[in-house]
PDB file of C-alpha atoms and ligand atoms in Angstrom:
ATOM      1  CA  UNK A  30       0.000   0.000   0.000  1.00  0.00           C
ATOM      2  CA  UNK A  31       1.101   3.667  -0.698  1.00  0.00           C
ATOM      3  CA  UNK A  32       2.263   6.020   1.776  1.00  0.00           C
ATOM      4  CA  UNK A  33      -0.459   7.854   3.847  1.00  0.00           C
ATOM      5  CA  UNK A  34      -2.743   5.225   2.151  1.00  0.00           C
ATOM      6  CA  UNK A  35      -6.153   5.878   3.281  1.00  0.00           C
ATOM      7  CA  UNK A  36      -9.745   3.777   1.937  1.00  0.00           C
ATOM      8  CA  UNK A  37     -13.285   5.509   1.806  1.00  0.00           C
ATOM      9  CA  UNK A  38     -16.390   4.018   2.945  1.00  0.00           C
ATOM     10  CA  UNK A  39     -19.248   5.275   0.707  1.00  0.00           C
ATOM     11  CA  UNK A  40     -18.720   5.812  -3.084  1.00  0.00           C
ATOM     12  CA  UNK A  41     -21.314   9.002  -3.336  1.00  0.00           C
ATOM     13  CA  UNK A  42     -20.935  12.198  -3.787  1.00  0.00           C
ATOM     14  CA  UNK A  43     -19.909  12.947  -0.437  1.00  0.00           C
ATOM     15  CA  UNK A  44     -17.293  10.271  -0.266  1.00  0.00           C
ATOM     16  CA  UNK A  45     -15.672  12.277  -3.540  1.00  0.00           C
ATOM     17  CA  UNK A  46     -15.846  15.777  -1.324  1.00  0.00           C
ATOM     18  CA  UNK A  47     -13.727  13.157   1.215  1.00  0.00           C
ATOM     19  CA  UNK A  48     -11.447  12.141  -1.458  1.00  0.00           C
ATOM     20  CA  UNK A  49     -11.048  16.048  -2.460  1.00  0.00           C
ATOM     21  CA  UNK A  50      -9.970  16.815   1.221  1.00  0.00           C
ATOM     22  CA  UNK A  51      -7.558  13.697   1.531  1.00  0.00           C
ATOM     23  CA  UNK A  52      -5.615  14.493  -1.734  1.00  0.00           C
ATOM     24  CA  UNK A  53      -5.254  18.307  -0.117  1.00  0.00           C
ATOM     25  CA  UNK A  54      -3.852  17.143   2.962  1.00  0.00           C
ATOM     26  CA  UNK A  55      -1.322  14.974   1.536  1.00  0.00           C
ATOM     27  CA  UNK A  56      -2.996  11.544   1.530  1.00  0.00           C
ATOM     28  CA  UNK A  57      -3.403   8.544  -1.174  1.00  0.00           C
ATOM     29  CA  UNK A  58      -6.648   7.243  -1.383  1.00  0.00           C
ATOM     30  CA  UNK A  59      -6.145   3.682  -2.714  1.00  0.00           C
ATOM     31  CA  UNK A  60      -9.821   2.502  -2.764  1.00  0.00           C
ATOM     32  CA  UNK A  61     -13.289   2.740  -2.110  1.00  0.00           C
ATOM     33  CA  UNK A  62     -15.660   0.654  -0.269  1.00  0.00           C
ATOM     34  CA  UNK A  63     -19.557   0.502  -0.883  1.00  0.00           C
ATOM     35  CA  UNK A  64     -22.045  -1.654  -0.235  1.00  0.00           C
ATOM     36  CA  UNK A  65     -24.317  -0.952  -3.993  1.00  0.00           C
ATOM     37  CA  UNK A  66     -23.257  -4.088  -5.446  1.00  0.00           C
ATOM     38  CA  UNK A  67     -23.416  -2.371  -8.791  1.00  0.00           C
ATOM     39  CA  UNK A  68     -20.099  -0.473  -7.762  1.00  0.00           C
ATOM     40  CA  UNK A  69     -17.993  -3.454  -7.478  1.00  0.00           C
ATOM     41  CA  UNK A  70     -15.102  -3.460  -9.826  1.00  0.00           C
ATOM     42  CA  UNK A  71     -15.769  -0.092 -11.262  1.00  0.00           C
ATOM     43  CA  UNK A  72     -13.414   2.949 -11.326  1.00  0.00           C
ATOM     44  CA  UNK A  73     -15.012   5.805  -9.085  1.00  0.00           C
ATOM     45  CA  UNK A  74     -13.653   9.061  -8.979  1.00  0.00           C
ATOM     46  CA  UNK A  75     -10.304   7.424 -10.630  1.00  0.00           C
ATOM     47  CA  UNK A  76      -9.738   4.853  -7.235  1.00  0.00           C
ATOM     48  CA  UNK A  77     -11.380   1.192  -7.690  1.00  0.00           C
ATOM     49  CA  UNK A  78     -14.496   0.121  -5.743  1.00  0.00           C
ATOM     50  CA  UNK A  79     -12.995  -2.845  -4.031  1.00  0.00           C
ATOM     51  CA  UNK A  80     -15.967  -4.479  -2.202  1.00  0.00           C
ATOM     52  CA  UNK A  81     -18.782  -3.958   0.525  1.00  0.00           C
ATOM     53  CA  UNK A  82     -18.649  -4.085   3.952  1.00  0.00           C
ATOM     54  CA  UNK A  83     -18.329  -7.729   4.187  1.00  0.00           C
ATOM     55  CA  UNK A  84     -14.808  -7.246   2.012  1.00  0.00           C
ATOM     56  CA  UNK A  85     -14.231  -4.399   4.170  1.00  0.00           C
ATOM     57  CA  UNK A  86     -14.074  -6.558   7.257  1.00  0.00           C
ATOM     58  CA  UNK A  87     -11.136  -8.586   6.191  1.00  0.00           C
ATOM     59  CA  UNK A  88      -8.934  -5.945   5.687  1.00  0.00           C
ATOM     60  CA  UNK A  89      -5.662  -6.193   8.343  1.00  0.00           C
ATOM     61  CA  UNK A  90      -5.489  -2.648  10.447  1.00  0.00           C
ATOM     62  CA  UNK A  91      -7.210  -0.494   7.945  1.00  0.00           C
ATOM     63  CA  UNK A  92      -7.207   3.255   7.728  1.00  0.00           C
ATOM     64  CA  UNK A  93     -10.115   4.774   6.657  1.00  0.00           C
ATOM     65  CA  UNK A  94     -12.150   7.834   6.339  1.00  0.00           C
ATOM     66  CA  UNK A  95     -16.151   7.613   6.283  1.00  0.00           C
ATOM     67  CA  UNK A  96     -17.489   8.778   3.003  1.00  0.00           C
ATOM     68  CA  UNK A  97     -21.202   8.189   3.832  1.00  0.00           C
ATOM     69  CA  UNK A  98     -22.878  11.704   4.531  1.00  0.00           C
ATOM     70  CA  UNK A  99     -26.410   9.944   5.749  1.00  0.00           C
ATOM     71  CA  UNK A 100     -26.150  10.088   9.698  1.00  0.00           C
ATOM     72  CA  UNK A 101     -27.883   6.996  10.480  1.00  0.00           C
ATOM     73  CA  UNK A 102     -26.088   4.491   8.001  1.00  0.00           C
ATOM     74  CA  UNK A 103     -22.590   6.441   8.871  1.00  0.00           C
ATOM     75  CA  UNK A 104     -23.214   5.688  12.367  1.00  0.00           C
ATOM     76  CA  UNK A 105     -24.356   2.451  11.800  1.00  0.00           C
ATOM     77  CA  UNK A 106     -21.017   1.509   9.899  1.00  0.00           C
ATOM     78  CA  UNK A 107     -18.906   3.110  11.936  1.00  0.00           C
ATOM     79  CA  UNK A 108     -19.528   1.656  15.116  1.00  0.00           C
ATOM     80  CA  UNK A 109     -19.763  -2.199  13.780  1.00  0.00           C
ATOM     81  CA  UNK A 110     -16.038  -1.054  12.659  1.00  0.00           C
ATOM     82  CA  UNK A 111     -14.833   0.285  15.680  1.00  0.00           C
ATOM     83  CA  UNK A 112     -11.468  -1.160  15.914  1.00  0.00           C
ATOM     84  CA  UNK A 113     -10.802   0.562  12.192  1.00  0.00           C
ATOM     85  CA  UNK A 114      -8.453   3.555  12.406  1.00  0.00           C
ATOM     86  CA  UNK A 115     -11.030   6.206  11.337  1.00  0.00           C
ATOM     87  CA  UNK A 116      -8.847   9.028  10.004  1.00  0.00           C
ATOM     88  CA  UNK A 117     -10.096  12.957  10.760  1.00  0.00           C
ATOM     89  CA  UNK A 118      -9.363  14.850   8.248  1.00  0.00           C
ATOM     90  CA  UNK A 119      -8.862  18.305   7.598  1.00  0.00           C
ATOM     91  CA  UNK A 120      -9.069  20.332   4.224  1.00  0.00           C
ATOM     92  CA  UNK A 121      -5.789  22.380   3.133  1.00  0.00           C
ATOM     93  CA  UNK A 122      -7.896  25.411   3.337  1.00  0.00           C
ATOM     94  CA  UNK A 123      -9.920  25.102   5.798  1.00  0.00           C
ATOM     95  CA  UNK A 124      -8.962  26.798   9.049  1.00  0.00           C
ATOM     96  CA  UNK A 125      -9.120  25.388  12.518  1.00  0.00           C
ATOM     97  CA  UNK A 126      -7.196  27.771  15.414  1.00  0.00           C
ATOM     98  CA  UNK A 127      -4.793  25.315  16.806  1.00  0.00           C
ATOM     99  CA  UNK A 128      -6.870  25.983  20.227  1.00  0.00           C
ATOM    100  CA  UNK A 129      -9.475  23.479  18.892  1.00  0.00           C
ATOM    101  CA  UNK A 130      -9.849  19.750  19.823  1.00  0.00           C
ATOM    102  CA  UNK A 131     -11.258  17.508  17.156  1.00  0.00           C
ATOM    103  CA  UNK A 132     -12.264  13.957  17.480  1.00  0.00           C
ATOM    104  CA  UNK A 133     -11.215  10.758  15.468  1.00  0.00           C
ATOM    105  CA  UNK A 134     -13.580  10.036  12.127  1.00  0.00           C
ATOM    106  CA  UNK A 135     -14.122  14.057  12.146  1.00  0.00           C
ATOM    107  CA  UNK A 136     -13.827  15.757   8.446  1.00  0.00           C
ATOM    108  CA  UNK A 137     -13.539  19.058   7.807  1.00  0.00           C
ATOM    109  CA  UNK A 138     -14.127  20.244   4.542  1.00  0.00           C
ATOM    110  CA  UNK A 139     -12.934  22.917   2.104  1.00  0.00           C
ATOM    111  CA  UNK A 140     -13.523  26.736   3.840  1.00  0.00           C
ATOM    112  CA  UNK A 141     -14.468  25.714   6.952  1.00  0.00           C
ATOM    113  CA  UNK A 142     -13.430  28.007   9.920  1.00  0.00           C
ATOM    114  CA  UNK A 143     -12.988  26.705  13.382  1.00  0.00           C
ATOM    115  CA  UNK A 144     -12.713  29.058  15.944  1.00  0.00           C
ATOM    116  CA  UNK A 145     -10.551  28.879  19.666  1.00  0.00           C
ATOM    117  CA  UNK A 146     -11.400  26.696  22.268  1.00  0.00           C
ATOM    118  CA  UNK A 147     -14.489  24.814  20.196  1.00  0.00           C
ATOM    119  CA  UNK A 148     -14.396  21.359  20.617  1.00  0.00           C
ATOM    120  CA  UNK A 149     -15.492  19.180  17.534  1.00  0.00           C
ATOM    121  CA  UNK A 150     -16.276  15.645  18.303  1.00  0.00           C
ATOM    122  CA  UNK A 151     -16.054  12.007  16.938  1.00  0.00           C
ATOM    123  CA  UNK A 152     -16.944  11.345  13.848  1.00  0.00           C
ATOM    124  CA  UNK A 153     -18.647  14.886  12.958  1.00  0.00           C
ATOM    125  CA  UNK A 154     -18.692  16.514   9.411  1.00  0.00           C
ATOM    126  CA  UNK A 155     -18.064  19.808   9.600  1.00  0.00           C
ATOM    127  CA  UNK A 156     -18.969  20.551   5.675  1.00  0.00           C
ATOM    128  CA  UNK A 157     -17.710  23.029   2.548  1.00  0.00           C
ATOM    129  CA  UNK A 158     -17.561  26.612   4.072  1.00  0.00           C
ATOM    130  CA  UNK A 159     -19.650  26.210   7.340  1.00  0.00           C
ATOM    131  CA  UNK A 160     -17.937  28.092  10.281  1.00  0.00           C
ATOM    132  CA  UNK A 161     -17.966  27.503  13.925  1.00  0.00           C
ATOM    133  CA  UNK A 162     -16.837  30.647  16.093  1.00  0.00           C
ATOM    134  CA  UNK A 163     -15.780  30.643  19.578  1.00  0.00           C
ATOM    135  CA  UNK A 164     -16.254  28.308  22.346  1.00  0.00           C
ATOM    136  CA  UNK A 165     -18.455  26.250  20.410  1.00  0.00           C
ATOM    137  CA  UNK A 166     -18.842  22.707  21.553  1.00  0.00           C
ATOM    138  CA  UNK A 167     -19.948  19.987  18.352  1.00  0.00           C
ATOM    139  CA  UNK A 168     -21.415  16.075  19.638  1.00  0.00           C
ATOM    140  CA  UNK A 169     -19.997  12.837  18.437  1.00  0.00           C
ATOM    141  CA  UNK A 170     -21.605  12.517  14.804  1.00  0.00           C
ATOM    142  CA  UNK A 171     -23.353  15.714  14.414  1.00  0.00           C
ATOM    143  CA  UNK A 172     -23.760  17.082  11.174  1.00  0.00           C
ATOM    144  CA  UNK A 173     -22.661  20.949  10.026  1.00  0.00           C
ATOM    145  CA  UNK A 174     -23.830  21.249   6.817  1.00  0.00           C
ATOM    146  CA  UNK A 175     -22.669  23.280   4.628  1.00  0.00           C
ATOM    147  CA  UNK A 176     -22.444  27.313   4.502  1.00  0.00           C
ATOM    148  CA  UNK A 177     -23.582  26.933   7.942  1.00  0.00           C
ATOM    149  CA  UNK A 178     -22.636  29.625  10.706  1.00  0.00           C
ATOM    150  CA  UNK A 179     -22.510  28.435  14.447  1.00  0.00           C
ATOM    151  CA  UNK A 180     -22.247  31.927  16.731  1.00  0.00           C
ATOM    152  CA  UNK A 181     -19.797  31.587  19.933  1.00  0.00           C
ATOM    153  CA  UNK A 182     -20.862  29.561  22.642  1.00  0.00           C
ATOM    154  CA  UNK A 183     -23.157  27.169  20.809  1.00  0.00           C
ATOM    155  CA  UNK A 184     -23.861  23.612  21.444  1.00  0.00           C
ATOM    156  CA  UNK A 185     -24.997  21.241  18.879  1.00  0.00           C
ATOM    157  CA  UNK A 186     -26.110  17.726  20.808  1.00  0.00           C
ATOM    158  CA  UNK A 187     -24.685  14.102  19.309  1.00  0.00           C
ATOM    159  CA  UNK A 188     -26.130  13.282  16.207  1.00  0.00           C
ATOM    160  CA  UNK A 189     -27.406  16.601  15.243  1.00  0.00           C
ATOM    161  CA  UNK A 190     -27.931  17.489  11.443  1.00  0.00           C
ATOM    162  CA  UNK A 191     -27.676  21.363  11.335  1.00  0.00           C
ATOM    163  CA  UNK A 192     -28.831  21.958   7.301  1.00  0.00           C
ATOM    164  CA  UNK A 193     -27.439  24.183   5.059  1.00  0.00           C
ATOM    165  CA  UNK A 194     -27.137  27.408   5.047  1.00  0.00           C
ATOM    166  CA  UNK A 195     -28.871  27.787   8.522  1.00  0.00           C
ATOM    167  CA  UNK A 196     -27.404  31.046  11.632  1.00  0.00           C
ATOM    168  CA  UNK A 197     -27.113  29.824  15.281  1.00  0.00           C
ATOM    169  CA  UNK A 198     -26.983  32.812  17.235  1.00  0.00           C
ATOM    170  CA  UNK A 199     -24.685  32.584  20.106  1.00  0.00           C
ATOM    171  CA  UNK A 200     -25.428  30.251  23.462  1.00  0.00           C
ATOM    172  CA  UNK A 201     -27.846  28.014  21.500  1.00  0.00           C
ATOM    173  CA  UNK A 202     -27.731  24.408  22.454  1.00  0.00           C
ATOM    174  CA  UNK A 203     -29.155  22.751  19.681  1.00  0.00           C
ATOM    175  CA  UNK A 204     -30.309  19.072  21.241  1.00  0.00           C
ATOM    176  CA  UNK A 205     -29.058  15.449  20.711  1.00  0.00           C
ATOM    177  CA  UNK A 206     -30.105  14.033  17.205  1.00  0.00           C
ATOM    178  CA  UNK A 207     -32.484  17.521  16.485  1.00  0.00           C
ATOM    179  CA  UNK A 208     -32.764  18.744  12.734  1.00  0.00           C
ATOM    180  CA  UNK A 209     -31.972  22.408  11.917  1.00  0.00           C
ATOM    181  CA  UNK A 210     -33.703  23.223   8.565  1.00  0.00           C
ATOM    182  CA  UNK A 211     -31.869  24.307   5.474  1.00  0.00           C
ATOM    183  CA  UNK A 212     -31.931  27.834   5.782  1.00  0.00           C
ATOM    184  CA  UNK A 213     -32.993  28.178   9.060  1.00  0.00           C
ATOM    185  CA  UNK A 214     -32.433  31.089  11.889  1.00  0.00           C
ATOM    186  CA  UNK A 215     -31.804  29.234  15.163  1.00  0.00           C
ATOM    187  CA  UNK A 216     -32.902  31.738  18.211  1.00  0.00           C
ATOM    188  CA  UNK A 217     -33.905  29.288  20.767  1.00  0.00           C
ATOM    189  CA  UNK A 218     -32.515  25.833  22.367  1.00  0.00           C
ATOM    190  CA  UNK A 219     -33.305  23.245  20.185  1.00  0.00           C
ATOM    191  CA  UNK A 220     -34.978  19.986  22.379  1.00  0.00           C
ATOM    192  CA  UNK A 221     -33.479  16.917  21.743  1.00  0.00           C
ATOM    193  CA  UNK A 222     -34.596  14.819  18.408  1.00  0.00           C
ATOM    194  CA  UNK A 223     -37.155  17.669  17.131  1.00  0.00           C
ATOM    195  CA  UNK A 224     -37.083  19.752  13.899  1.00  0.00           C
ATOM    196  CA  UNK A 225     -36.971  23.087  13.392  1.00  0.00           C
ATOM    197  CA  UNK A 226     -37.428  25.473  10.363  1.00  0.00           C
ATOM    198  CA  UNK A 227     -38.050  28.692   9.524  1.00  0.00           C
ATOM    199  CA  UNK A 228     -36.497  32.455  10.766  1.00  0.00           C
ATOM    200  CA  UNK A 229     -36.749  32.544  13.813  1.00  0.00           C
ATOM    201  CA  UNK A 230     -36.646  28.452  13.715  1.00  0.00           C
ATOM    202  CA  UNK A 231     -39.398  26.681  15.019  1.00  0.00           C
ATOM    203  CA  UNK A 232     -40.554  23.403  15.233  1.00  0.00           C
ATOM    204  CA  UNK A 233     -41.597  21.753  11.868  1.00  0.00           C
ATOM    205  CA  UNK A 234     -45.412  21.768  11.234  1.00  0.00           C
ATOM    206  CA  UNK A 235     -45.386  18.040  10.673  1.00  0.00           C
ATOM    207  CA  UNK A 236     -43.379  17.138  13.567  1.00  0.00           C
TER     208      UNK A 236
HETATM  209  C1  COA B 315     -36.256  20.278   7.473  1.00  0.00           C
HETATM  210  C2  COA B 315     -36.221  19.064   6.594  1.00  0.00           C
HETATM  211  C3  COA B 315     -35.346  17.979   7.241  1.00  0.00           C
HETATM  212  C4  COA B 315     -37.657  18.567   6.502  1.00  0.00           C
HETATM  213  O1  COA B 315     -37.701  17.470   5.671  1.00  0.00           O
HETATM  214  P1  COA B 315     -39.083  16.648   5.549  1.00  0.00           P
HETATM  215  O2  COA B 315     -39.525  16.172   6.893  1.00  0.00           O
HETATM  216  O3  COA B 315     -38.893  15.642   4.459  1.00  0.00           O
HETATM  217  O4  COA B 315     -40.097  17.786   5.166  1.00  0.00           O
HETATM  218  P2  COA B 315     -40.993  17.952   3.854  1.00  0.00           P
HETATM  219  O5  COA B 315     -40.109  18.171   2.667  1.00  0.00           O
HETATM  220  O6  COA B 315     -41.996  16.846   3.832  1.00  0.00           O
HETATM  221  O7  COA B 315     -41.744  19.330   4.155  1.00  0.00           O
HETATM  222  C5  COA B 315     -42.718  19.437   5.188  1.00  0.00           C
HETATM  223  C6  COA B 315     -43.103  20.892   5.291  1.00  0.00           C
HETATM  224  O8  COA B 315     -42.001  21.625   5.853  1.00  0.00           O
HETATM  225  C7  COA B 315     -41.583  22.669   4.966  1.00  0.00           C
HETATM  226  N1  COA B 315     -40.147  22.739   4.995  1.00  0.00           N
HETATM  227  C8  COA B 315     -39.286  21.723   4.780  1.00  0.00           C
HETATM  228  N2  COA B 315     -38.012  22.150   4.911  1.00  0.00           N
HETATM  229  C9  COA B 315     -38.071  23.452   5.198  1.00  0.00           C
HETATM  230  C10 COA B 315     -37.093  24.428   5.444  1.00  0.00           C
HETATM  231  N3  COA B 315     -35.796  24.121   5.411  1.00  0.00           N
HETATM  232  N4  COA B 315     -37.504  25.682   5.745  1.00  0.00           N
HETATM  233  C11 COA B 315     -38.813  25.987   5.767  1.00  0.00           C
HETATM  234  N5  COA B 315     -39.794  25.091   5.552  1.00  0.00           N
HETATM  235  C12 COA B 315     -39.426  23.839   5.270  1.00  0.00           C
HETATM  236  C13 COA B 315     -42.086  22.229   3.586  1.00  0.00           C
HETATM  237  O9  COA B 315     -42.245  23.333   2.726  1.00  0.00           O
HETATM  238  C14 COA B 315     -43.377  21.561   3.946  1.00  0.00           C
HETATM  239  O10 COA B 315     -44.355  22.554   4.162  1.00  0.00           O
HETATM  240  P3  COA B 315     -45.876  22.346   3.633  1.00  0.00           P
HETATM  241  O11 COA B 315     -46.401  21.197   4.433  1.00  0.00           O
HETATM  242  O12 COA B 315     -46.520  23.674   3.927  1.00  0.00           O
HETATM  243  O13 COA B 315     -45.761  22.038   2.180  1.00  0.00           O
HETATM  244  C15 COA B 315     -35.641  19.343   5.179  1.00  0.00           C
HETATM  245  O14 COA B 315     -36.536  20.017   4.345  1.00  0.00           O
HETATM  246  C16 COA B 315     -34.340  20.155   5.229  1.00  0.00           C
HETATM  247  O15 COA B 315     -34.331  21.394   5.291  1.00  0.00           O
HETATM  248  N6  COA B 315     -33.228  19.396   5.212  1.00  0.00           N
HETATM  249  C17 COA B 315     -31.898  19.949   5.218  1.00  0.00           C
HETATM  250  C18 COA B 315     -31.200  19.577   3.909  1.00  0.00           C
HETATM  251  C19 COA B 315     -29.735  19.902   3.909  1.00  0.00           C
HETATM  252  O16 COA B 315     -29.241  20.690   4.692  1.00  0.00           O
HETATM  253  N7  COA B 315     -29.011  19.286   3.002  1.00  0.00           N
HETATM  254  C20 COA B 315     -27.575  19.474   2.917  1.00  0.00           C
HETATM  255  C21 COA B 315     -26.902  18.133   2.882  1.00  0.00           C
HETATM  256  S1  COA B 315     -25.152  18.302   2.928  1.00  0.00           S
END
């Protein structure tokens, strides 16, 4: 295997934004995994798609970045492969104040701005161009979609999916496994699991 070798998990579109941020921070991608059948064999995004997750499994001491953007089935994959070296990753141009702990499996994409003393989980996406100021503190597997802007201060809960484009003003604790809306002007605390939309955000008519 090359140097700095790293495999993806999920051959989508968001496992080529992975690949994108790899290649900028020095690393080889040598592969992809996937488990759409159809995949198998094929060239994707010039690196073959060498098997599912049952092919996966036999690999000795992997290292691996998670290319699936879908919370649940990222989650899902992640934690059966637990003892894989999940890589975080950080984009050559994004900035993250060396005053800022990130956690294993963590990406960081292109633009991105991480401000002092925030603390980024495991296994979060913090995507193209979303910034997170001051102080902020980011759960294991939450979601910060891109273009997104997280004020000082601001909690998002594990397994959160903030959507694009949506303003967290500063203090906000956005709850465990809650939904921002794309677009969406977060005032309030968010409770736990519930989805919000709108400016100011409220909860979703068909929640
Ligand atoms: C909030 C969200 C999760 C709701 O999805 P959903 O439950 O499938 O909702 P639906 O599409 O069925 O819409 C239900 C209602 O909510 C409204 N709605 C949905 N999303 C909305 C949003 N972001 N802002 C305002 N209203 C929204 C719809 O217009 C609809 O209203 P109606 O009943 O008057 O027609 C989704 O629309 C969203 O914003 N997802 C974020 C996407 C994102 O960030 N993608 C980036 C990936 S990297």
């Amino acid at each position: 295997m090359r140097k700095n070798s790293v495999y993806i998990f999920g051959a989508s579109g968001h496992g080529k934004v992975v690949a994108g941020a790899l290649i900028s921070a020095g690393y080889t991608v040598c592969g992809f995994f996937d488990d759409d059948v159809v995949l198998h064999g094929r060239k994707f995004f010039g690196e073959p798609v060498l098997g599912g997750q049952e092919d996966f499994a036999v690999l000795e001491a992997p290292v691996a970045v998670m290319g699936i953007g879908n919370g649940r089935i990222r989650r899902m994959i992640m934690e059966r492969f637990s003892l894989v070296q999940w890589l975080s990753v950080i984009h050559r141009t994004a900035w993250v104040d060396p005053a800022v702990t990130v956690g294993g499996g963590t990406v960081i994409f292109a633009g991105a701005v991480v401000q002092p003393d925030s603390r980024i989980g495991k296994h979060c996406i913090i995507n193209t161009g979303a910034t997170v100021d001051h102080d902020c503190v980011v759960g294991d597997y939450a979601h910060i979609c891109p273009g997104v802007n997280l004020a000082g201060n601001v909690t998002v809960g594990a397994g959160a999916w903030v959507g694009i484009g949506s303003q967290v003003i500063q203090g906000v604790t956005i709850g465990a496994h809650a939904v921002v809306g794309a677009g969406a002007t977060v005032t309030r605390d968010v409770p736990e699991g519930v989805t919000v939309v709108g400016t100011p955000a409220k909860p979703n008519r068909t929640e």
